[in-house]
Amino acid sequence: MARKFTPKVLTANDLLEGDVIYMTADGTWVRAHEQAELIEDETIAEMRMLTAQGQQDRIVGPYLADATMGPNGPEPTHFREVFRTKGPSNYFMGKQADSANAE
Amino acid sequence: MYTYTDFDEAFVRERCKQFRGQVERRLDGSLTEEEFRPLRLMNGLYLQLHAYMLRIAVPYGTLRADQMRQFAMIADKWDKGYGHFTTRQNLQLNWPKLKDIPDILDALADVQMHAIQTSGNTIRNVTVDHFAGASADEFEDPRPTAELIRQWSTDHPEFQFLPRKFKIAVTGASTDRAVIRAHDIGLEMAEKDGQPGYRVLVGGGLGRTPMIGQEIRDFLPKADLLPYLEAIVSTYNVLGRRDNKYKARIKITVFENGIDTYRTLTEEEFQRTRAKFSGVDQEILADIETQFALPPLKDSDASALEAAIAVDPMLGRWVARNTATHKHDTHAIVTISLKEHGKTPGDATSAQMRVMADLAEKYGYNELRVSHEQNIILPHVAKSDLPAVFTALSKAGLATANAGLTSDIIACPGMDYCALATARAIPVAEKIALRVKELDLEDEIGLMKIKISGCINACGHHHVGHIGILGLDRAGVENYQITLGGDGTEHAAIGQRAGPGFAYDEVVPAVERLLKAYLEQRDSAEETFLDAYRRLGADPFKEALYGEASQTAA
């Protein structure tokens, strides 16, 4: 029997920058996890993957990652995905620094 | 040191040009990622967790001041102002942009460097003893051999698509500082009846199935090196498994077929390969050897050093810890620690790179080495210059006197950078180093090798750490297994797993308990942790980790 589908976000790395990106409900790419679409239906997940795979000229390595809804939008559930939303823990670099600059 | 020939120069420039075209075609959509990936990996370009990563080859860990300075320039111009020196004696940049890679490769080529074969299923950067050409216990400099292997293996048409990556290490000293027993091929320079040659080991490796290399030839005459290596790798290329990535390394091939069968097949192949070599390789080697001659060393008065130490105990401590015995007693080998307590093992800022380059130029005969233990070496420094070197390093945060001590930890990038990692390694290393500093136990503990990997691939060499730490993902939580008794030297041993793993917050206290148990149980200050472990067995250390109950439960 197929396993129950758990909510996901679609994520990849940006081809040019190499940084972590997420897909929104309208099929565009954003840098912030909470702006991603939380996909709760397996059929939609498959369709989003097909869309992403058709965007080889701007993204690399799309995959679906487990997520859950939080107060500000989807949040990662696995620590690997948490690291991807922040950057390394040894330096204040990557997304954590980018979002600090943006504020 | 080796200087590029016109052939080398043309080859590297041509490769830069090809890769520039490949990047352009990837960016304009004519190459898919699937098509581009093997091309970028051939040129050392990975896509990691947060960004691209470029792995730059430092052939056999040897570089000049201008090359180190160019690293600093590249780190400032195209990255975030620092670099990470690795256990393959390479340099990794963690934040380059795809569009900049061709310019970076051009800038590397300007100083005779490249990133070729730092990834992919090819023969990787050959590593050697980081004290090569300098150490008192060395009988022959392994670098000419490594350079010959580099020339032979670079773009070798038969070996661009091996079943898996392939790593070779060479040593020419009685102490194995190059971990040759954990390599696909380990070469030990040797002599028989007055003739130079090699003892050849095969089938070592770490990763998920750690194995110690076995002897395939007790003595190989020097002139037979390349045909014999070609025979070993050809045999592997045909026999090695391609059905399962995890069983594709030569250690599995040797293990599954047995060393005797592997030797027989290699020797048969060797009869064919030897006939193809005309001897021109030995002419090339003879020329390479002249380029690695020891520089004419200046006179040095060691009494000046003694006088300086008499008034500066910090200098004395650093000289005692971070210098090694040079083959000329007027000189010393300096280990520049990239392990300041609480900092990332192996990282250097661009400013630190420039300081190291300047010191190499001013006091070190223009030579630097990258050690597999993620430090930088100045192989030849006059003893009378050590105070000046120490002062300059101190100002740059590079004079931590901890070479070979508990905080001199190898750690892979782990989940802070690596897409393959299952847990973090760097913060664990940082926290252990800070803790032993706080306890002020390092000098008392003495020689200690802690090695940390953030996944089972073992880039952090945890299997050969006296204390090895392996970070895993256990049900969505970081968990750390501890192994004990590993050894990467000529007495190589694979560490044994102590028991159940520890949570992220528990691993530093667990290591602390091990260190204290050792101090309590050693028979003298001369008995190292590893010696004590070998004498006492695992039980007292398991007890320190898990309490007395573990003894009956285990």
XYZ file of C-alpha atoms in Angstrom:
657
model
C 0.000 0.000 0.000
C 1.263 3.454 -0.872
C 2.446 5.508 2.059
C 0.400 8.475 3.109
C 1.614 11.639 1.390
C 3.165 14.121 3.824
C 3.265 17.854 2.983
C 6.249 18.989 0.937
C 7.906 21.986 -0.596
C 9.663 21.832 -3.938
C 13.271 22.946 -3.642
C 16.361 23.125 -5.846
C 19.563 25.126 -6.283
C 19.786 28.137 -8.550
C 21.874 27.401 -11.650
C 23.788 30.684 -11.662
C 24.135 31.433 -7.957
C 24.065 27.870 -6.647
C 21.951 28.916 -3.660
C 18.812 27.251 -2.330
C 15.492 28.140 -3.937
C 11.878 27.111 -3.449
C 8.909 27.017 -5.773
C 5.809 29.084 -5.109
C 2.234 28.173 -6.021
C 2.447 30.148 -9.276
C 5.571 28.279 -10.378
C 8.111 31.027 -9.694
C 11.219 30.583 -7.525
C 11.916 32.333 -4.240
C 14.770 32.320 -1.701
C 12.646 32.095 1.452
C 11.256 28.775 2.623
C 8.150 30.369 4.148
C 7.200 31.812 0.768
C 7.186 28.375 -0.836
C 4.034 26.525 -1.715
C 3.193 23.826 0.819
C 2.132 20.955 -1.381
C -0.357 18.687 0.336
C -1.490 16.620 -2.615
C 0.631 14.021 -4.357
C -0.748 14.772 -7.820
C 0.135 18.431 -7.472
C 3.572 17.454 -6.212
C 4.158 15.404 -9.355
C 2.993 18.235 -11.571
C 5.268 20.713 -9.804
C 8.195 18.344 -10.258
C 7.459 18.146 -13.983
C 7.361 21.936 -14.152
C 10.676 22.166 -12.315
C 12.300 19.549 -14.518
C 11.352 21.689 -17.488
C 13.331 24.603 -16.057
C 16.792 23.077 -16.447
C 18.106 26.358 -17.786
C 17.810 28.058 -14.406
C 17.703 25.421 -11.659
C 19.634 22.311 -10.606
C 18.546 19.201 -8.763
C 14.864 19.781 -7.894
C 13.363 17.563 -5.204
C 10.482 17.474 -2.759
C 11.346 18.043 0.892
C 9.112 17.423 3.894
C 7.649 20.558 5.437
C 4.913 21.656 7.757
C 2.820 24.808 8.073
C 4.089 27.335 10.594
C 2.905 30.818 11.613
C 4.766 32.544 8.747
C 4.418 29.863 6.113
C 5.930 26.444 5.468
C 8.758 25.338 7.756
C 11.222 22.488 7.165
C 10.878 19.399 9.338
C 14.279 17.756 8.832
C 17.470 19.352 10.158
C 19.138 19.144 6.744
C 16.419 21.318 5.290
C 16.671 23.646 8.277
C 20.378 24.132 7.468
C 19.472 24.829 3.859
C 17.210 27.680 4.985
C 20.048 29.261 6.993
C 23.550 28.507 5.756
C 26.554 27.049 7.570
C 26.781 27.130 11.363
C 30.484 28.063 11.461
C 30.099 31.434 9.714
C 27.305 33.953 9.397
C 27.009 33.407 5.648
C 24.469 32.205 3.173
C 20.753 32.773 3.621
C 21.020 33.877 7.261
C 23.294 36.748 6.180
C 21.338 37.503 3.001
C 18.076 37.868 4.907
C 19.796 40.027 7.557
C 21.017 42.330 4.777
C 17.567 42.512 3.282
C 15.999 43.669 6.533
C 59.740 22.693 -7.129
C 58.184 21.621 -10.359
C 57.669 24.269 -13.027
C 55.255 23.735 -15.889
C 56.633 22.736 -19.252
C 55.150 24.276 -22.401
C 53.101 21.114 -22.710
C 51.624 21.510 -19.213
C 50.883 25.168 -19.851
C 49.164 24.479 -23.177
C 47.193 21.577 -21.718
C 45.860 23.551 -18.753
C 45.022 26.592 -20.919
C 43.222 24.398 -23.427
C 41.201 22.816 -20.609
C 40.258 26.283 -19.291
C 39.073 27.237 -22.753
C 37.028 24.054 -23.094
C 35.393 24.542 -19.727
C 34.585 28.177 -20.487
C 32.710 26.945 -23.539
C 30.970 24.240 -21.540
C 29.785 26.756 -18.930
C 28.517 29.042 -21.693
C 26.591 26.165 -23.240
C 25.134 25.221 -19.844
C 24.021 28.811 -19.254
C 22.432 29.208 -22.693
C 20.556 25.947 -22.214
C 22.342 23.860 -24.859
C 23.664 21.518 -22.165
C 21.371 19.940 -19.588
C 22.578 19.457 -16.013
C 22.858 15.747 -16.742
C 25.236 16.489 -19.605
C 27.096 19.245 -17.774
C 27.597 17.486 -14.441
C 30.385 15.087 -15.503
C 32.109 17.979 -17.266
C 32.053 20.225 -14.223
C 33.149 17.395 -11.924
C 36.152 16.732 -14.165
C 37.115 20.305 -13.393
C 36.528 20.124 -9.656
C 33.202 21.941 -9.568
C 30.562 20.571 -7.196
C 27.135 21.854 -6.264
C 26.908 21.695 -2.491
C 24.248 22.491 0.061
C 24.255 26.294 -0.159
C 26.400 27.034 -3.184
C 28.845 25.717 -5.756
C 32.183 24.482 -4.444
C 35.414 24.527 -6.417
C 38.093 22.048 -5.372
C 41.476 23.275 -6.505
C 44.308 20.785 -6.835
C 47.470 21.397 -4.881
C 49.552 18.647 -6.478
C 51.056 16.533 -3.668
C 50.329 19.451 -1.342
C 53.262 21.521 -2.582
C 52.919 25.175 -3.512
C 54.861 28.394 -3.904
C 54.246 31.771 -2.311
C 52.794 33.280 -5.502
C 50.330 30.394 -5.749
C 49.172 30.855 -2.144
C 48.842 34.575 -2.812
C 46.730 33.841 -5.884
C 44.413 31.723 -3.710
C 43.968 34.801 -1.511
C 43.213 36.976 -4.540
C 40.675 34.467 -5.874
C 39.038 34.103 -2.442
C 38.641 37.874 -2.206
C 37.548 38.510 -5.774
C 35.193 35.597 -6.413
C 34.422 34.039 -3.048
C 33.946 35.150 0.563
C 37.533 35.839 1.519
C 38.572 32.438 2.825
C 39.388 28.916 1.733
C 39.258 25.436 3.227
C 42.304 23.150 3.058
C 41.316 19.508 2.800
C 42.499 16.035 3.697
C 43.526 15.532 0.048
C 45.910 18.456 0.401
C 43.616 20.547 -1.799
C 41.860 23.879 -1.378
C 38.097 24.260 -1.520
C 36.236 27.482 -2.191
C 32.742 27.309 -0.765
C 30.891 30.140 -2.475
C 31.895 30.640 -6.125
C 29.299 31.496 -8.773
C 29.018 29.357 -11.890
C 29.604 32.246 -14.266
C 32.885 33.114 -12.492
C 34.418 29.632 -12.585
C 36.087 30.056 -16.008
C 37.764 33.266 -14.783
C 38.881 31.517 -11.590
C 40.380 28.664 -13.606
C 42.218 31.187 -15.797
C 43.565 32.903 -12.684
C 44.753 29.531 -11.394
C 46.411 28.735 -14.711
C 48.271 32.054 -14.422
C 50.161 30.517 -11.479
C 50.388 26.985 -12.920
C 47.444 25.568 -11.035
C 44.159 23.912 -11.927
C 41.220 21.895 -10.603
C 41.538 18.963 -12.990
C 40.715 15.499 -11.648
C 39.888 16.740 -8.183
C 36.587 14.939 -8.637
C 35.057 12.241 -10.794
C 35.910 8.582 -11.205
C 39.513 9.242 -12.111
C 42.909 9.134 -10.450
C 42.741 12.035 -7.994
C 45.413 14.381 -6.715
C 48.331 12.232 -5.543
C 49.130 12.952 -1.918
C 52.479 12.621 -0.180
C 54.109 13.098 3.190
C 53.707 16.811 3.953
C 57.250 16.865 5.322
C 58.566 15.533 1.988
C 62.016 16.753 1.059
C 62.640 18.087 4.546
C 62.143 15.479 7.246
C 65.095 13.945 9.049
C 63.531 10.473 8.837
C 63.142 10.574 5.056
C 65.332 8.473 2.784
C 63.910 9.757 -0.501
C 61.683 12.657 -1.524
C 58.376 11.179 -2.776
C 57.358 14.283 -4.765
C 59.164 13.494 -8.043
C 57.321 10.173 -8.061
C 54.053 11.985 -7.327
C 54.682 14.467 -10.145
C 55.446 11.604 -12.544
C 52.172 9.951 -11.523
C 50.357 13.274 -11.991
C 51.653 13.568 -15.540
C 50.826 9.952 -16.334
C 47.352 10.003 -14.800
C 46.168 13.419 -15.990
C 43.726 12.871 -18.829
C 44.937 9.244 -19.135
C 42.526 8.009 -21.807
C 42.004 4.595 -20.213
C 41.337 5.935 -16.728
C 38.797 8.742 -17.163
C 35.821 6.532 -16.397
C 36.960 4.139 -13.716
C 34.362 2.277 -11.645
C 35.018 4.848 -8.860
C 37.490 7.483 -7.771
C 41.056 6.351 -7.261
C 43.537 7.687 -4.744
C 47.290 7.194 -4.574
C 49.648 8.267 -1.782
C 53.435 8.114 -1.595
C 55.869 8.292 1.275
C 59.633 8.166 1.451
C 60.050 8.289 5.214
C 60.102 5.701 7.968
C 57.120 7.347 9.660
C 54.024 7.239 7.478
C 52.510 10.711 7.562
C 50.618 10.192 4.289
C 48.196 7.464 5.456
C 49.303 5.288 2.542
C 47.606 2.214 4.012
C 44.213 3.842 3.598
C 44.679 4.501 -0.118
C 43.684 2.611 -3.251
C 47.408 2.402 -3.921
C 50.034 3.193 -1.319
C 53.665 3.541 -2.357
C 56.550 3.359 0.038
C 59.913 4.284 -1.394
C 62.310 1.422 -0.772
C 65.697 0.026 -1.682
C 66.779 -3.516 -2.481
C 70.352 -4.597 -3.191
C 71.286 -0.960 -3.659
C 68.549 -0.406 -6.248
C 65.807 2.205 -5.679
C 62.189 1.220 -5.941
C 58.915 0.903 -4.115
C 56.949 -1.334 -1.836
C 53.435 -1.349 -3.295
C 50.235 -1.644 -1.283
C 46.790 -1.944 -2.797
C 43.174 -2.003 -1.693
C 43.211 0.298 1.302
C 40.477 2.819 1.869
C 38.104 4.322 4.383
C 34.461 5.078 3.598
C 31.665 2.710 4.484
C 33.900 -0.371 4.227
C 37.246 0.616 5.752
C 40.203 -1.571 4.842
C 43.937 -1.485 5.342
C 45.944 -1.812 2.133
C 47.671 -5.118 1.411
C 51.076 -5.688 -0.080
C 50.909 -6.556 -3.762
C 54.674 -6.224 -4.401
C 57.358 -6.180 -1.729
C 59.755 -4.499 -4.126
C 59.139 -2.850 -7.470
C 62.174 -1.444 -9.267
C 61.839 2.291 -9.795
C 61.786 2.064 -13.591
C 58.758 -0.246 -13.488
C 56.539 2.141 -11.557
C 54.242 3.468 -14.276
C 53.749 0.167 -16.122
C 53.010 -1.509 -12.807
C 50.533 1.189 -11.743
C 48.955 0.936 -15.167
C 48.625 -2.822 -14.684
C 46.976 -2.384 -11.267
C 44.524 0.236 -12.485
C 43.782 -1.612 -15.751
C 43.015 -4.765 -13.822
C 40.686 -2.773 -11.583
C 39.093 -1.031 -14.558
C 38.101 -4.406 -16.007
C 37.419 -6.334 -12.802
C 35.974 -3.598 -10.587
C 32.245 -3.642 -9.982
C 30.072 -1.089 -11.702
C 26.756 -2.551 -10.555
C 26.916 -1.004 -7.098
C 28.536 2.333 -6.307
C 29.314 1.190 -2.787
C 31.176 -1.868 -3.981
C 33.046 -0.182 -6.804
C 36.287 0.823 -5.074
C 39.406 -1.278 -5.630
C 39.403 -2.322 -1.943
C 36.243 -4.347 -2.673
C 37.721 -5.750 -5.887
C 40.831 -6.887 -4.011
C 38.775 -8.178 -1.098
C 36.312 -10.128 -3.235
C 38.943 -11.663 -5.483
C 41.660 -12.032 -2.884
C 45.040 -10.328 -2.952
C 46.716 -13.368 -4.545
C 44.346 -13.434 -7.517
C 44.581 -9.682 -7.860
C 48.368 -9.908 -7.822
C 48.417 -12.667 -10.444
C 46.135 -10.689 -12.761
C 48.181 -7.543 -12.238
C 51.455 -9.322 -12.933
C 50.020 -10.780 -16.149
C 48.854 -7.354 -17.247
C 52.210 -5.930 -16.215
C 53.960 -8.095 -18.802
C 51.896 -6.311 -21.453
C 52.109 -2.796 -20.026
C 55.851 -2.969 -19.480
C 56.408 -3.644 -23.145
C 54.632 -0.394 -23.987
C 56.951 1.795 -21.942
C 60.075 2.824 -23.798
C 61.878 4.298 -20.808
C 61.097 7.890 -21.721
C 59.178 8.141 -18.452
C 62.409 7.563 -16.560
C 64.091 10.355 -18.531
C 61.225 12.628 -17.565
C 61.512 11.492 -13.957
C 65.226 12.260 -13.906
C 64.442 15.788 -15.063
C 61.648 16.147 -12.488
C 64.003 15.026 -9.717
C 66.409 17.882 -10.424
C 63.533 20.305 -9.865
C 62.884 19.007 -6.361
C 66.419 19.386 -5.091
C 66.701 20.816 -1.605
C 67.266 24.585 -1.924
C 70.724 25.747 -0.822
C 70.127 26.338 2.866
C 71.606 29.360 4.554
C 73.766 29.246 7.656
C 71.826 29.499 10.855
C 72.960 30.035 14.416
C 70.688 28.038 16.714
C 71.976 29.865 19.791
C 69.914 32.926 18.807
C 66.805 30.759 19.021
C 67.783 29.425 22.420
C 68.290 32.963 23.704
C 64.898 34.041 22.366
C 63.176 31.044 23.925
C 64.813 31.827 27.267
C 62.894 35.108 27.435
C 59.707 34.014 25.643
C 58.113 30.803 26.959
C 55.281 31.071 24.394
C 57.866 30.873 21.642
C 59.414 27.916 23.405
C 56.104 26.124 23.617
C 55.355 26.775 19.955
C 58.804 25.601 18.839
C 58.407 22.444 20.911
C 54.949 21.688 19.527
C 54.912 23.014 15.991
C 58.358 22.348 14.627
C 59.741 19.020 13.496
C 63.248 17.763 12.924
C 64.710 18.807 9.580
C 67.316 16.764 7.758
C 69.711 19.679 8.333
C 70.091 20.549 11.983
C 70.359 24.267 11.193
C 66.750 24.209 10.024
C 63.333 23.156 11.234
C 60.015 22.166 9.680
C 57.258 24.522 10.796
C 53.622 23.471 11.113
C 51.332 26.479 10.826
C 48.239 25.453 12.719
C 44.913 26.143 11.023
C 43.285 24.868 14.220
C 42.923 27.891 16.435
C 40.633 26.767 19.261
C 37.021 27.268 18.328
C 37.745 27.939 14.650
C 36.997 25.800 11.596
C 39.734 23.196 11.043
C 41.564 23.837 7.782
C 40.174 27.294 7.084
C 42.393 30.254 6.293
C 41.315 33.787 5.475
C 42.794 35.558 2.486
C 44.782 37.760 4.901
C 46.211 34.653 6.572
C 47.076 33.173 3.179
C 49.031 36.320 2.355
C 50.890 36.169 5.675
C 51.824 32.544 5.000
C 52.924 33.419 1.461
C 55.051 36.296 2.734
C 56.699 34.103 5.358
C 57.404 31.392 2.803
C 59.051 33.964 0.592
C 61.021 35.661 3.338
C 62.038 32.708 5.512
C 60.936 29.515 3.768
C 62.742 29.312 0.408
C 59.421 30.012 -1.307
C 57.876 26.677 -0.352
C 54.641 25.776 1.389
C 52.861 22.491 1.906
C 49.290 21.613 2.646
C 49.077 18.713 5.084
C 46.320 16.119 4.947
C 45.781 17.075 8.580
C 44.573 20.451 7.312
C 47.531 22.549 8.380
C 50.104 24.473 6.355
C 53.767 23.560 6.494
C 56.863 25.680 5.932
C 59.254 22.824 5.181
C 62.557 24.672 5.510
C 62.999 27.441 8.062
C 66.361 28.400 9.571
C 66.216 27.974 13.333
C 67.479 31.526 13.785
C 64.389 32.739 11.865
C 61.872 30.894 14.038
C 61.309 33.833 16.448
C 60.467 36.164 13.555
C 58.178 33.566 11.977
C 56.444 32.992 15.309
C 55.891 36.726 15.828
C 54.383 37.167 12.371
C 52.157 34.105 12.761
C 50.983 35.254 16.200
C 49.777 38.551 14.762
C 47.752 36.657 12.162
C 46.117 34.167 14.542
C 48.265 31.393 13.088
C 50.553 30.534 15.993
C 48.367 28.105 17.934
C 50.847 25.659 19.492
C 48.756 22.535 19.081
C 50.265 20.430 16.284
C 49.499 16.792 17.074
C 47.474 17.681 20.163
C 43.813 17.109 20.964
C 42.596 20.295 19.247
C 44.526 19.515 16.043
C 41.385 17.862 14.709
C 40.592 16.781 11.173
C 36.989 17.578 10.307
C 35.275 17.292 6.960
C 32.928 20.166 5.954
C 29.973 18.062 7.091
C 26.433 19.302 6.847
C 27.522 22.897 7.111
C 28.495 22.676 3.430
C 28.387 19.181 1.980
C 25.381 17.868 0.098
C 26.256 14.274 1.030
C 26.671 14.871 4.765
C 24.323 13.325 7.291
C 25.414 15.512 10.243
C 27.648 18.443 11.094
C 31.358 17.921 11.798
C 32.858 21.433 12.073
C 30.973 22.618 15.191
C 31.809 19.369 16.973
C 35.506 19.984 16.283
C 35.181 23.611 17.407
C 33.499 22.636 20.661
C 35.981 19.855 21.503
C 38.884 22.243 20.902
C 37.329 24.935 23.097
C 36.616 22.424 25.841
C 40.159 21.015 26.030
C 41.476 24.558 26.070
C 39.132 25.403 28.920
C 40.276 22.319 30.829
C 43.898 23.140 29.947
C 44.576 19.457 29.364
C 46.164 19.412 25.925
C 49.783 19.423 26.966
C 49.148 16.774 29.578
C 47.320 14.553 27.092
C 50.036 14.887 24.463
C 49.712 13.134 21.100
C 46.069 12.732 20.192
C 44.380 12.368 16.820
C 40.682 13.149 16.793
C 39.109 12.865 13.358
C 35.506 13.708 12.534
C 33.422 12.799 9.483
C 29.932 14.086 8.798
C 28.915 10.970 6.887
C 29.909 7.405 6.227
C 32.130 8.404 3.286
C 34.756 9.262 5.901
C 36.398 12.325 4.332
C 37.327 13.250 7.915
C 39.305 9.963 8.231
C 37.450 9.041 11.428
C 38.376 5.360 11.028
C 42.043 6.174 11.629
C 41.513 8.636 14.472
C 42.687 7.598 17.911
C 39.232 8.865 18.685
C 37.036 8.832 15.600
C 33.668 10.538 15.397
C 31.109 9.754 12.721
C 28.042 11.957 12.375
C 24.886 10.209 11.220
C 21.209 10.953 10.763
C 19.273 8.752 13.150
C 15.535 9.187 12.631
C 15.915 12.820 11.680
C 18.333 13.756 14.466
C 22.119 14.179 14.370
C 23.827 11.282 16.117
C 27.533 10.643 16.599
C 29.235 7.265 16.733
C 32.595 7.064 18.443
C 35.344 4.722 17.307
C 38.483 4.041 19.288
C 42.001 2.902 18.507
C 42.301 3.943 14.883
C 45.756 4.735 13.529
C 46.769 6.216 10.174
C 50.501 5.591 10.434
C 52.732 2.657 9.459
C 50.985 0.782 12.298
C 47.642 1.458 10.630
C 44.495 0.200 12.306
C 40.792 0.790 11.822
C 39.111 2.174 14.924
C 36.506 0.005 16.633
C 33.030 1.301 17.328
C 32.631 1.885 21.065
C 28.865 1.432 21.243
C 25.674 3.385 20.692
C 25.968 6.906 19.313
C 25.608 10.206 21.130
C 23.345 13.160 20.478
C 24.916 16.389 19.229
C 24.952 17.884 22.745
C 26.361 14.713 24.282
C 29.363 14.132 22.069
C 31.747 16.710 23.578
C 31.142 15.488 27.165
C 31.640 11.922 25.907
C 35.030 12.836 24.429
C 35.927 14.602 27.656
C 35.178 11.423 29.619
C 37.439 9.453 27.269
C 40.285 11.909 27.714
C 39.964 11.866 31.492
C 39.756 8.069 31.594
C 42.974 7.935 29.625
C 44.748 10.347 31.967
C 43.653 8.296 34.956
C 44.678 4.975 33.507
C 47.860 5.602 31.569
C 50.950 4.106 33.120
C 53.085 7.189 32.528
C 53.024 10.519 30.740
C 54.920 8.840 27.906
C 52.114 6.392 27.213
C 49.900 7.976 24.540
C 46.144 7.517 24.358
C 46.615 5.029 21.539
C 49.239 3.037 23.447
C 47.024 2.995 26.521
C 44.085 1.827 24.423
C 46.187 -0.953 22.951
C 47.406 -2.026 26.380
C 44.092 -1.781 28.219
C 41.623 -2.701 25.491
C 38.315 -0.992 24.934
C 36.614 -1.788 28.257
C 37.825 1.089 30.446
C 36.989 3.518 27.649
C 33.556 2.012 27.085
C 32.986 2.350 30.782
C 33.958 6.018 30.598
C 31.510 6.501 27.750
C 28.560 4.468 28.947
C 29.088 3.724 32.638
C 29.715 0.370 34.287
C 26.404 -1.074 33.154
C 27.622 -1.068 29.570
C 30.158 -3.790 30.334
C 27.557 -6.428 31.052
C 25.137 -5.120 28.445
C 27.837 -5.125 25.762
